[in-house]
Amino acid sequence: MSKAGKHLFSSESVTEGHPDKICDQISDAILDDLIAQDPKSRVACETLVTTGLVFIAGEITTDGYCDFQKLIRNVVKDIGYTKAIYGFDYETCSVISSIHEQSADIAIGVIETEDHEQGAGDQGIMFGYACRETKELMPLPIIMAHGLVRRLSQVRREKILPYLRPDGKSQVTVEYEGDTPKRVQAVVIAAQHNATVKMEDLREDIKQAVIKKVVPSGMLDKNTKIIINGTGRFEQGGPLADTGMTGRKIIVDTYGGVGSHGGGCFSGKDPSKVDRSGSYMARYIAKNLVAAGIADKLEVQLAYAIGVAEPVSIMVDSFGTAKIDEDKIKELIRAHFPLKPKGMISYLNLLRPIYRKTACYGHFGRNDEDFTWERTDKAEALRREAGL
């Protein structure tokens, strides 16, 4: 919502080694493996991790085959849990699975036949958002929060800060004047580390090698609060310290708390689930409308009923920034964007093994050719038709 005067807004992100993000990556790696073999795979895979254990459960119907043990251990290894001292590592963790087929009652509504077009895989509401705060047309706090944890992982992997371990978090508070970001009020970093590093060295290293590499110098000032490992040492992390589950970082995955969220997570779900495909399409719609200059910020809501192809409703909120009537914007959406599940999947080319890399650092605002929902290829046509 637009606000006048000065105000603060905060967003957070987490590293690839955070327990919840381990789970998101495992769930999406399983989806990728199966959709690469059988694009019609129906996958709803949930993961739980705790000390020494990975547990997967869900519903999968596919003509493919996934070696869960091998795949999961490779994901855990790639993230960086490679030593038993971490309390969780790819060689010694147990892997337990409880997978069964998709419910026949759900399949009836999702599978396309001569008599029935492909319907939504569930009821639900999905939101897409875009604004002019950044070149990615995303809110600034979440873009910076993602940038910090991505850099935190980079300096660990490249051994720039070799004492770091995989778990970590960031949080950024931005001060706004109206809708314009003016400065960074606070940066919070939590970085897992080994037992030998001195806390004063870690804090200075992260300030120089992470924060100052990500946050523009013009956004930092003498009053910016920088808090690094606020409780002191952070040696125990990952699944040893905190149980993780798929789908518990949905605000990290989307817009950092800006706008609305329908409640459904993305990871581990094939695109017949409109939680995923509908949210990607809603972002694509919002981003193209903002890129076209039709509004400076925009939120789109789509709502679906299980087994029904057409959305049951479309909502547009431009927060008072639209250059044309919002009813006209809804007409443009219906005219220019496919909104049925089959159309969304086809147009955004979602039946590909692209999902594991969406599971960290946000599903939106990413410059990656596989993130088709980030294109602005409809902006010019929308601008012309809007008469701008």
mmCIF file of C-alpha atoms in Angstrom:
data_model
loop_
_atom_site.group_PDB
_atom_site.id
_atom_site.type_symbol
_atom_site.label_atom_id
_atom_site.label_comp_id
_atom_site.label_asym_id
_atom_site.label_seq_id
_atom_site.Cartn_x
_atom_site.Cartn_y
_atom_site.Cartn_z
ATOM 1 C CA MET A 1 0.000 0.000 0.000
ATOM 2 C CA SER A 2 1.256 3.488 -0.816
ATOM 3 C CA LYS A 3 2.167 5.602 2.217
ATOM 4 C CA ALA A 4 2.903 9.300 2.526
ATOM 5 C CA GLY A 5 5.840 10.703 4.473
ATOM 6 C CA LYS A 6 8.763 8.803 5.920
ATOM 7 C CA HIS A 7 8.350 5.158 6.818
ATOM 8 C CA LEU A 8 10.403 1.985 7.125
ATOM 9 C CA PHE A 9 9.981 -1.391 5.439
ATOM 10 C CA SER A 10 12.006 -4.560 6.033
ATOM 11 C CA SER A 11 12.485 -7.768 4.042
ATOM 12 C CA GLU A 12 14.542 -10.872 4.753
ATOM 13 C CA SER A 13 16.188 -13.672 2.786
ATOM 14 C CA VAL A 14 18.090 -16.861 3.612
ATOM 15 C CA THR A 15 21.024 -18.763 2.129
ATOM 16 C CA GLU A 16 20.871 -22.044 0.264
ATOM 17 C CA GLY A 17 22.062 -23.791 3.438
ATOM 18 C CA HIS A 18 19.128 -22.637 5.568
ATOM 19 C CA PRO A 19 17.115 -25.730 6.627
ATOM 20 C CA ASP A 20 13.899 -24.597 4.930
ATOM 21 C CA LYS A 21 15.778 -23.832 1.719
ATOM 22 C CA ILE A 22 17.488 -27.228 1.771
ATOM 23 C CA CYS A 23 13.969 -28.659 1.685
ATOM 24 C CA ASP A 24 12.793 -26.397 -1.135
ATOM 25 C CA GLN A 25 15.825 -27.374 -3.223
ATOM 26 C CA ILE A 26 15.340 -31.105 -2.626
ATOM 27 C CA SER A 27 11.647 -30.897 -3.535
ATOM 28 C CA ASP A 28 12.395 -28.948 -6.707
ATOM 29 C CA ALA A 29 15.328 -31.209 -7.649
ATOM 30 C CA ILE A 30 12.951 -34.186 -7.530
ATOM 31 C CA LEU A 31 10.490 -32.264 -9.711
ATOM 32 C CA ASP A 32 13.260 -31.404 -12.199
ATOM 33 C CA ASP A 33 14.444 -35.005 -12.395
ATOM 34 C CA LEU A 34 10.968 -36.325 -13.141
ATOM 35 C CA ILE A 35 9.768 -33.563 -15.459
ATOM 36 C CA ALA A 36 12.933 -34.012 -17.550
ATOM 37 C CA GLN A 37 11.958 -37.654 -18.121
ATOM 38 C CA ASP A 38 8.189 -37.197 -18.321
ATOM 39 C CA PRO A 39 6.900 -33.628 -18.816
ATOM 40 C CA LYS A 40 3.426 -34.794 -17.794
ATOM 41 C CA SER A 41 4.644 -35.826 -14.348
ATOM 42 C CA ARG A 42 2.336 -34.815 -11.519
ATOM 43 C CA VAL A 43 4.502 -33.949 -8.537
ATOM 44 C CA ALA A 44 3.637 -32.690 -5.075
ATOM 45 C CA CYS A 45 6.742 -33.405 -2.994
ATOM 46 C CA GLU A 46 7.326 -32.164 0.540
ATOM 47 C CA THR A 47 10.650 -32.431 2.377
ATOM 48 C CA LEU A 48 11.580 -32.281 6.061
ATOM 49 C CA VAL A 49 15.147 -32.130 7.366
ATOM 50 C CA THR A 50 16.464 -32.405 10.898
ATOM 51 C CA THR A 51 19.636 -33.670 12.545
ATOM 52 C CA GLY A 52 20.953 -36.491 10.345
ATOM 53 C CA LEU A 53 17.652 -37.017 8.513
ATOM 54 C CA VAL A 54 15.904 -36.149 5.245
ATOM 55 C CA PHE A 55 12.265 -37.241 4.995
ATOM 56 C CA ILE A 56 10.276 -36.814 1.779
ATOM 57 C CA ALA A 57 6.545 -37.377 1.389
ATOM 58 C CA GLY A 58 3.935 -36.545 -1.185
ATOM 59 C CA GLU A 59 2.053 -37.577 -4.272
ATOM 60 C CA ILE A 60 3.827 -38.366 -7.537
ATOM 61 C CA THR A 61 2.403 -39.842 -10.722
ATOM 62 C CA THR A 62 4.998 -40.246 -13.490
ATOM 63 C CA ASP A 63 6.454 -42.518 -16.141
ATOM 64 C CA GLY A 64 9.919 -41.460 -14.952
ATOM 65 C CA TYR A 65 12.063 -42.881 -12.180
ATOM 66 C CA CYS A 66 13.872 -40.921 -9.486
ATOM 67 C CA ASP A 67 16.672 -42.406 -7.403
ATOM 68 C CA PHE A 68 15.757 -40.441 -4.287
ATOM 69 C CA GLN A 69 18.789 -41.530 -2.287
ATOM 70 C CA LYS A 70 21.316 -40.473 -4.907
ATOM 71 C CA LEU A 71 19.565 -37.257 -5.899
ATOM 72 C CA ILE A 72 18.989 -36.024 -2.350
ATOM 73 C CA ARG A 73 22.553 -36.734 -1.256
ATOM 74 C CA ASN A 74 23.876 -34.868 -4.295
ATOM 75 C CA VAL A 75 21.735 -31.827 -3.446
ATOM 76 C CA VAL A 76 22.937 -31.834 0.160
ATOM 77 C CA LYS A 77 26.548 -32.171 -1.038
ATOM 78 C CA ASP A 78 26.188 -29.354 -3.560
ATOM 79 C CA ILE A 79 24.761 -27.020 -0.908
ATOM 80 C CA GLY A 80 27.877 -27.596 1.178
ATOM 81 C CA TYR A 81 26.978 -30.029 3.941
ATOM 82 C CA THR A 82 29.997 -32.245 3.372
ATOM 83 C CA LYS A 83 31.368 -32.914 6.859
ATOM 84 C CA ALA A 84 29.932 -34.933 9.742
ATOM 85 C CA ILE A 85 30.999 -32.173 12.147
ATOM 86 C CA TYR A 86 28.168 -30.064 10.712
ATOM 87 C CA GLY A 87 25.673 -32.480 12.321
ATOM 88 C CA PHE A 88 24.170 -33.065 8.899
ATOM 89 C CA ASP A 89 26.059 -34.230 5.818
ATOM 90 C CA TYR A 90 25.374 -35.937 2.528
ATOM 91 C CA GLU A 91 27.202 -39.171 3.329
ATOM 92 C CA THR A 92 25.767 -40.006 6.746
ATOM 93 C CA CYS A 93 22.250 -38.520 6.721
ATOM 94 C CA SER A 94 19.339 -40.958 6.575
ATOM 95 C CA VAL A 95 16.936 -40.596 3.635
ATOM 96 C CA ILE A 96 13.375 -41.826 4.152
ATOM 97 C CA SER A 97 10.586 -41.569 1.573
ATOM 98 C CA SER A 98 6.829 -41.982 1.728
ATOM 99 C CA ILE A 99 5.560 -41.308 -1.773
ATOM 100 C CA HIS A 100 2.291 -42.406 -3.355
ATOM 101 C CA GLU A 101 0.304 -41.530 -6.483
ATOM 102 C CA GLN A 102 -1.751 -38.414 -7.007
ATOM 103 C CA SER A 103 -5.352 -38.758 -5.859
ATOM 104 C CA ALA A 104 -7.622 -40.021 -8.622
ATOM 105 C CA ASP A 105 -10.190 -37.414 -7.569
ATOM 106 C CA ILE A 106 -7.702 -34.618 -8.261
ATOM 107 C CA ALA A 107 -6.469 -36.247 -11.475
ATOM 108 C CA ILE A 108 -9.999 -36.190 -12.937
ATOM 109 C CA GLY A 109 -9.990 -32.386 -12.863
ATOM 110 C CA VAL A 110 -6.406 -31.906 -14.036
ATOM 111 C CA ILE A 111 -5.966 -34.404 -16.875
ATOM 112 C CA GLU A 112 -7.146 -33.152 -20.252
ATOM 113 C CA THR A 113 -9.542 -35.435 -22.173
ATOM 114 C CA GLU A 114 -11.794 -35.099 -25.216
ATOM 115 C CA ASP A 115 -14.613 -34.056 -22.907
ATOM 116 C CA HIS A 116 -12.702 -31.947 -20.388
ATOM 117 C CA GLU A 117 -10.006 -29.309 -20.755
ATOM 118 C CA GLN A 118 -7.216 -29.170 -18.217
ATOM 119 C CA GLY A 119 -8.478 -27.576 -15.031
ATOM 120 C CA ALA A 120 -6.688 -26.064 -12.061
ATOM 121 C CA GLY A 121 -4.992 -28.591 -9.792
ATOM 122 C CA ASP A 122 -6.556 -26.974 -6.732
ATOM 123 C CA GLN A 123 -8.564 -24.002 -5.632
ATOM 124 C CA GLY A 124 -6.555 -21.003 -4.508
ATOM 125 C CA ILE A 125 -5.593 -17.368 -4.891
ATOM 126 C CA MET A 126 -2.351 -16.149 -6.442
ATOM 127 C CA PHE A 127 -0.810 -12.689 -6.469
ATOM 128 C CA GLY A 128 1.648 -10.971 -8.770
ATOM 129 C CA TYR A 129 3.336 -7.670 -8.049
ATOM 130 C CA ALA A 130 5.638 -5.187 -9.762
ATOM 131 C CA CYS A 131 6.868 -1.675 -9.037
ATOM 132 C CA ARG A 132 9.410 0.855 -10.293
ATOM 133 C CA GLU A 133 11.746 0.835 -7.279
ATOM 134 C CA THR A 134 14.447 -1.237 -9.021
ATOM 135 C CA LYS A 135 15.469 -2.183 -12.549
ATOM 136 C CA GLU A 136 14.022 -5.635 -11.832
ATOM 137 C CA LEU A 137 10.662 -3.934 -11.146
ATOM 138 C CA MET A 138 10.770 -5.376 -7.637
ATOM 139 C CA PRO A 139 10.706 -3.845 -4.143
ATOM 140 C CA LEU A 140 14.185 -2.702 -3.100
ATOM 141 C CA PRO A 141 14.322 -4.400 0.353
ATOM 142 C CA ILE A 142 13.889 -7.949 -0.986
ATOM 143 C CA ILE A 143 16.315 -7.360 -3.880
ATOM 144 C CA MET A 144 19.022 -6.257 -1.438
ATOM 145 C CA ALA A 145 18.215 -9.051 1.036
ATOM 146 C CA HIS A 146 18.626 -11.643 -1.741
ATOM 147 C CA GLY A 147 21.818 -9.972 -2.899
ATOM 148 C CA LEU A 148 23.331 -10.208 0.572
ATOM 149 C CA VAL A 149 22.708 -13.931 1.057
ATOM 150 C CA ARG A 150 23.792 -14.701 -2.493
ATOM 151 C CA ARG A 151 27.049 -12.865 -1.775
ATOM 152 C CA LEU A 152 27.333 -14.655 1.577
ATOM 153 C CA SER A 153 27.179 -17.989 -0.271
ATOM 154 C CA GLN A 154 29.632 -16.747 -2.907
ATOM 155 C CA VAL A 155 32.331 -15.759 -0.414
ATOM 156 C CA ARG A 156 31.924 -19.140 1.295
ATOM 157 C CA ARG A 157 32.089 -21.179 -1.917
ATOM 158 C CA GLU A 158 35.000 -19.206 -3.333
ATOM 159 C CA LYS A 159 36.810 -19.399 0.031
ATOM 160 C CA ILE A 160 37.089 -15.632 0.257
ATOM 161 C CA LEU A 161 35.814 -16.178 3.805
ATOM 162 C CA PRO A 162 36.754 -19.849 4.219
ATOM 163 C CA TYR A 163 35.489 -20.106 7.793
ATOM 164 C CA LEU A 164 31.844 -19.697 6.756
ATOM 165 C CA ARG A 165 29.382 -22.598 6.751
ATOM 166 C CA PRO A 166 26.232 -22.986 4.631
ATOM 167 C CA ASP A 167 23.509 -21.551 6.906
ATOM 168 C CA GLY A 168 22.765 -17.830 6.965
ATOM 169 C CA LYS A 169 20.159 -15.086 6.815
ATOM 170 C CA SER A 170 19.847 -11.427 5.890
ATOM 171 C CA GLN A 171 17.407 -8.634 6.613
ATOM 172 C CA VAL A 172 17.295 -5.134 5.166
ATOM 173 C CA THR A 173 15.283 -2.145 6.394
ATOM 174 C CA VAL A 174 14.783 0.671 3.895
ATOM 175 C CA GLU A 175 13.610 4.174 4.754
ATOM 176 C CA TYR A 176 11.102 5.589 2.263
ATOM 177 C CA GLU A 177 9.871 9.078 1.566
ATOM 178 C CA GLY A 178 6.462 8.340 0.146
ATOM 179 C CA ASP A 179 7.085 5.611 -2.442
ATOM 180 C CA THR A 180 10.750 6.522 -2.968
ATOM 181 C CA PRO A 181 13.525 4.582 -1.183
ATOM 182 C CA LYS A 182 15.960 7.066 0.355
ATOM 183 C CA ARG A 183 18.417 5.152 2.534
ATOM 184 C CA VAL A 184 19.086 1.879 4.290
ATOM 185 C CA GLN A 185 18.113 2.106 7.940
ATOM 186 C CA ALA A 186 19.438 -1.320 8.992
ATOM 187 C CA VAL A 187 21.252 -4.377 7.678
ATOM 188 C CA VAL A 188 21.109 -7.624 9.650
ATOM 189 C CA ILE A 189 23.284 -10.634 8.785
ATOM 190 C CA ALA A 190 23.471 -14.025 10.500
ATOM 191 C CA ALA A 191 26.331 -16.153 9.165
ATOM 192 C CA GLN A 192 27.191 -19.664 10.323
ATOM 193 C CA HIS A 193 30.914 -20.171 10.902
ATOM 194 C CA ASN A 194 33.518 -22.580 12.201
ATOM 195 C CA ALA A 195 34.838 -22.703 15.761
ATOM 196 C CA THR A 196 38.127 -20.904 15.171
ATOM 197 C CA VAL A 197 37.165 -17.519 13.733
ATOM 198 C CA LYS A 198 37.124 -14.523 16.050
ATOM 199 C CA MET A 199 33.809 -12.682 16.114
ATOM 200 C CA GLU A 200 35.406 -9.265 15.561
ATOM 201 C CA ASP A 201 37.158 -10.610 12.441
ATOM 202 C CA LEU A 202 33.960 -12.172 11.084
ATOM 203 C CA ARG A 203 31.969 -8.984 11.603
ATOM 204 C CA GLU A 204 34.543 -6.815 9.848
ATOM 205 C CA ASP A 205 34.990 -9.341 7.023
ATOM 206 C CA ILE A 206 31.264 -9.552 6.349
ATOM 207 C CA LYS A 207 30.902 -5.792 6.484
ATOM 208 C CA GLN A 208 33.632 -5.332 3.877
ATOM 209 C CA ALA A 209 33.214 -8.453 1.675
ATOM 210 C CA VAL A 210 29.429 -8.798 1.754
ATOM 211 C CA ILE A 211 27.479 -5.717 2.843
ATOM 212 C CA LYS A 212 29.607 -3.092 1.073
ATOM 213 C CA LYS A 213 29.654 -5.221 -2.086
ATOM 214 C CA VAL A 214 25.851 -5.373 -2.248
ATOM 215 C CA VAL A 215 24.331 -2.276 -0.658
ATOM 216 C CA PRO A 216 25.086 0.891 -2.675
ATOM 217 C CA SER A 217 27.337 3.228 -0.721
ATOM 218 C CA GLY A 218 24.914 6.072 -1.271
ATOM 219 C CA MET A 219 22.243 4.158 0.655
ATOM 220 C CA LEU A 220 24.466 3.721 3.737
ATOM 221 C CA ASP A 221 25.222 6.514 6.207
ATOM 222 C CA LYS A 222 26.537 6.998 9.736
ATOM 223 C CA ASN A 223 23.098 6.239 11.158
ATOM 224 C CA THR A 224 22.666 2.915 9.360
ATOM 225 C CA LYS A 225 22.534 0.076 11.873
ATOM 226 C CA ILE A 226 24.673 -2.919 10.908
ATOM 227 C CA ILE A 227 24.056 -6.014 13.027
ATOM 228 C CA ILE A 228 26.142 -9.104 12.259
ATOM 229 C CA ASN A 229 25.544 -12.269 14.298
ATOM 230 C CA GLY A 230 23.583 -10.357 16.902
ATOM 231 C CA THR A 231 23.673 -13.166 19.493
ATOM 232 C CA GLY A 232 27.398 -13.723 19.049
ATOM 233 C CA ARG A 233 28.684 -17.071 17.824
ATOM 234 C CA PHE A 234 26.695 -19.097 15.258
ATOM 235 C CA GLU A 235 28.559 -22.394 15.016
ATOM 236 C CA GLN A 236 25.610 -24.788 15.136
ATOM 237 C CA GLY A 237 23.381 -24.236 12.137
ATOM 238 C CA GLY A 238 21.522 -26.032 9.397
ATOM 239 C CA PRO A 239 19.375 -29.065 10.261
ATOM 240 C CA LEU A 240 21.455 -29.723 13.404
ATOM 241 C CA ALA A 241 20.078 -26.544 14.959
ATOM 242 C CA ASP A 242 16.725 -26.079 13.241
ATOM 243 C CA THR A 243 14.220 -28.369 11.544
ATOM 244 C CA GLY A 244 13.454 -27.373 7.959
ATOM 245 C CA MET A 245 10.377 -27.924 5.810
ATOM 246 C CA THR A 246 9.357 -27.211 2.229
ATOM 247 C CA GLY A 247 7.272 -24.096 1.768
ATOM 248 C CA ARG A 248 8.073 -22.157 4.928
ATOM 249 C CA LYS A 249 9.790 -19.244 3.163
ATOM 250 C CA ILE A 250 6.983 -18.092 0.870
ATOM 251 C CA ILE A 251 7.558 -14.390 1.581
ATOM 252 C CA VAL A 252 11.283 -14.794 0.874
ATOM 253 C CA ASP A 253 10.258 -16.514 -2.373
ATOM 254 C CA THR A 254 8.018 -13.667 -3.541
ATOM 255 C CA TYR A 255 8.096 -9.933 -2.709
ATOM 256 C CA GLY A 256 9.508 -9.775 0.797
ATOM 257 C CA GLY A 257 6.204 -8.911 2.413
ATOM 258 C CA VAL A 258 5.241 -6.179 -0.033
ATOM 259 C CA GLY A 259 1.779 -6.695 -1.456
ATOM 260 C CA SER A 260 -0.262 -9.808 -0.748
ATOM 261 C CA HIS A 261 0.357 -13.559 -0.761
ATOM 262 C CA GLY A 262 -2.180 -16.278 -1.478
ATOM 263 C CA GLY A 263 -0.617 -18.697 1.003
ATOM 264 C CA GLY A 264 0.495 -21.517 -1.282
ATOM 265 C CA CYS A 265 4.186 -22.314 -1.720
ATOM 266 C CA PHE A 266 5.847 -23.111 -5.061
ATOM 267 C CA SER A 267 8.594 -25.664 -4.493
ATOM 268 C CA GLY A 268 7.943 -29.337 -5.132
ATOM 269 C CA LYS A 269 4.851 -28.614 -7.234
ATOM 270 C CA ASP A 270 4.592 -29.264 -10.957
ATOM 271 C CA PRO A 271 3.028 -26.412 -12.969
ATOM 272 C CA SER A 272 -0.415 -28.026 -13.122
ATOM 273 C CA LYS A 273 -0.631 -26.639 -9.598
ATOM 274 C CA VAL A 274 -1.800 -23.066 -10.055
ATOM 275 C CA ASP A 275 -0.077 -22.108 -6.801
ATOM 276 C CA ARG A 276 3.012 -22.115 -8.988
ATOM 277 C CA SER A 277 1.916 -21.446 -12.582
ATOM 278 C CA GLY A 278 -0.749 -18.910 -11.572
ATOM 279 C CA SER A 279 1.711 -16.982 -9.394
ATOM 280 C CA TYR A 280 4.260 -16.931 -12.221
ATOM 281 C CA MET A 281 1.628 -15.668 -14.653
ATOM 282 C CA ALA A 282 0.418 -13.036 -12.185
ATOM 283 C CA ARG A 283 3.988 -11.724 -11.851
ATOM 284 C CA TYR A 284 4.382 -11.739 -15.641
ATOM 285 C CA ILE A 285 1.176 -9.734 -16.019
ATOM 286 C CA ALA A 286 2.075 -7.206 -13.321
ATOM 287 C CA LYS A 287 5.621 -6.746 -14.588
ATOM 288 C CA ASN A 288 4.545 -6.137 -18.176
ATOM 289 C CA LEU A 289 1.865 -3.655 -17.147
ATOM 290 C CA VAL A 290 4.356 -1.679 -15.062
ATOM 291 C CA ALA A 291 7.026 -1.911 -17.778
ATOM 292 C CA ALA A 292 4.435 -0.518 -20.198
ATOM 293 C CA GLY A 293 3.975 2.549 -17.993
ATOM 294 C CA ILE A 294 0.335 1.724 -17.300
ATOM 295 C CA ALA A 295 1.006 1.937 -13.549
ATOM 296 C CA ASP A 296 3.981 2.667 -11.308
ATOM 297 C CA LYS A 297 3.112 -0.230 -9.016
ATOM 298 C CA LEU A 298 0.555 -2.953 -9.540
ATOM 299 C CA GLU A 299 -0.813 -6.043 -7.849
ATOM 300 C CA VAL A 300 -2.784 -8.698 -9.708
ATOM 301 C CA GLN A 301 -4.844 -11.424 -8.047
ATOM 302 C CA LEU A 302 -6.003 -14.561 -9.845
ATOM 303 C CA ALA A 303 -8.377 -17.049 -8.202
ATOM 304 C CA TYR A 304 -9.111 -20.609 -9.332
ATOM 305 C CA ALA A 305 -11.420 -23.513 -8.503
ATOM 306 C CA ILE A 306 -10.183 -27.096 -8.654
ATOM 307 C CA GLY A 307 -10.917 -28.759 -11.985
ATOM 308 C CA VAL A 308 -12.046 -25.475 -13.609
ATOM 309 C CA ALA A 309 -9.884 -23.927 -16.325
ATOM 310 C CA GLU A 310 -10.982 -20.284 -16.270
ATOM 311 C CA PRO A 311 -10.070 -18.181 -13.239
ATOM 312 C CA VAL A 312 -13.092 -17.425 -11.103
ATOM 313 C CA SER A 313 -11.895 -13.855 -10.560
ATOM 314 C CA ILE A 314 -9.269 -11.276 -11.542
ATOM 315 C CA MET A 315 -8.397 -8.322 -9.305
ATOM 316 C CA VAL A 316 -6.156 -5.355 -10.076
ATOM 317 C CA ASP A 317 -4.875 -2.818 -7.540
ATOM 318 C CA SER A 318 -2.664 -0.025 -8.844
ATOM 319 C CA PHE A 319 -2.439 1.757 -5.457
ATOM 320 C CA GLY A 320 -3.628 4.926 -7.158
ATOM 321 C CA THR A 321 -0.782 4.945 -9.701
ATOM 322 C CA ALA A 322 -2.651 3.745 -12.823
ATOM 323 C CA LYS A 323 -2.677 5.943 -15.921
ATOM 324 C CA ILE A 324 -5.911 4.318 -17.154
ATOM 325 C CA ASP A 325 -9.011 2.936 -15.468
ATOM 326 C CA GLU A 326 -8.457 -0.347 -13.611
ATOM 327 C CA ASP A 327 -11.416 -1.949 -15.393
ATOM 328 C CA LYS A 328 -9.594 -1.225 -18.667
ATOM 329 C CA ILE A 329 -6.478 -2.872 -17.205
ATOM 330 C CA LYS A 330 -8.498 -6.030 -16.510
ATOM 331 C CA GLU A 331 -9.715 -5.993 -20.112
ATOM 332 C CA LEU A 332 -6.090 -5.787 -21.287
ATOM 333 C CA ILE A 333 -5.167 -8.727 -19.061
ATOM 334 C CA ARG A 334 -7.899 -10.932 -20.504
ATOM 335 C CA ALA A 335 -7.009 -9.888 -24.062
ATOM 336 C CA HIS A 336 -3.235 -10.362 -23.845
ATOM 337 C CA PHE A 337 -2.497 -13.108 -21.311
ATOM 338 C CA PRO A 338 -3.469 -16.807 -21.220
ATOM 339 C CA LEU A 339 -5.093 -17.520 -17.872
ATOM 340 C CA LYS A 340 -6.140 -21.164 -18.154
ATOM 341 C CA PRO A 341 -3.637 -23.680 -16.710
ATOM 342 C CA LYS A 342 -2.791 -25.234 -20.080
ATOM 343 C CA GLY A 343 -2.276 -21.814 -21.641
ATOM 344 C CA MET A 344 -0.116 -20.515 -18.796
ATOM 345 C CA ILE A 345 2.051 -23.643 -18.830
ATOM 346 C CA SER A 346 2.508 -23.513 -22.583
ATOM 347 C CA TYR A 347 3.103 -19.766 -22.888
ATOM 348 C CA LEU A 348 5.654 -19.644 -20.075
ATOM 349 C CA ASN A 349 7.204 -22.960 -21.202
ATOM 350 C CA LEU A 350 6.961 -24.458 -17.724
ATOM 351 C CA LEU A 351 7.310 -28.174 -18.551
ATOM 352 C CA ARG A 352 11.096 -28.049 -18.230
ATOM 353 C CA PRO A 353 13.583 -28.936 -15.470
ATOM 354 C CA ILE A 354 14.125 -25.319 -14.396
ATOM 355 C CA TYR A 355 12.859 -25.395 -10.848
ATOM 356 C CA ARG A 356 15.701 -26.168 -8.478
ATOM 357 C CA LYS A 357 17.370 -22.845 -9.253
ATOM 358 C CA THR A 358 14.132 -21.020 -8.417
ATOM 359 C CA ALA A 359 14.285 -22.464 -4.888
ATOM 360 C CA CYS A 360 16.916 -19.994 -3.604
ATOM 361 C CA TYR A 361 17.162 -16.201 -3.819
ATOM 362 C CA GLY A 362 13.588 -15.646 -4.950
ATOM 363 C CA HIS A 363 11.371 -16.718 -7.820
ATOM 364 C CA PHE A 364 10.994 -13.145 -9.074
ATOM 365 C CA GLY A 365 13.316 -10.326 -10.087
ATOM 366 C CA ARG A 366 15.911 -12.721 -11.527
ATOM 367 C CA ASN A 367 17.782 -12.118 -14.792
ATOM 368 C CA ASP A 368 17.725 -15.694 -16.101
ATOM 369 C CA GLU A 369 16.434 -16.730 -19.511
ATOM 370 C CA ASP A 370 14.662 -19.725 -17.964
ATOM 371 C CA PHE A 371 12.587 -17.403 -15.793
ATOM 372 C CA THR A 372 10.165 -16.719 -18.629
ATOM 373 C CA TRP A 373 7.729 -14.910 -16.313
ATOM 374 C CA GLU A 374 10.323 -12.143 -15.980
ATOM 375 C CA ARG A 375 10.169 -11.142 -19.653
ATOM 376 C CA THR A 376 8.624 -7.790 -20.569
ATOM 377 C CA ASP A 377 7.877 -8.753 -24.167
ATOM 378 C CA LYS A 378 4.237 -7.621 -23.996
ATOM 379 C CA ALA A 379 4.951 -4.162 -22.607
ATOM 380 C CA GLU A 380 5.026 -2.305 -25.930
ATOM 381 C CA ALA A 381 1.755 -3.813 -27.199
ATOM 382 C CA LEU A 382 0.062 -3.073 -23.882
ATOM 383 C CA ARG A 383 1.325 0.503 -23.960
ATOM 384 C CA ARG A 384 -0.021 1.061 -27.478
ATOM 385 C CA GLU A 385 -3.411 -0.439 -26.694
ATOM 386 C CA ALA A 386 -3.664 1.616 -23.508
ATOM 387 C CA GLY A 387 -3.160 4.731 -25.634
ATOM 388 C CA LEU A 388 -0.078 5.913 -23.738
#
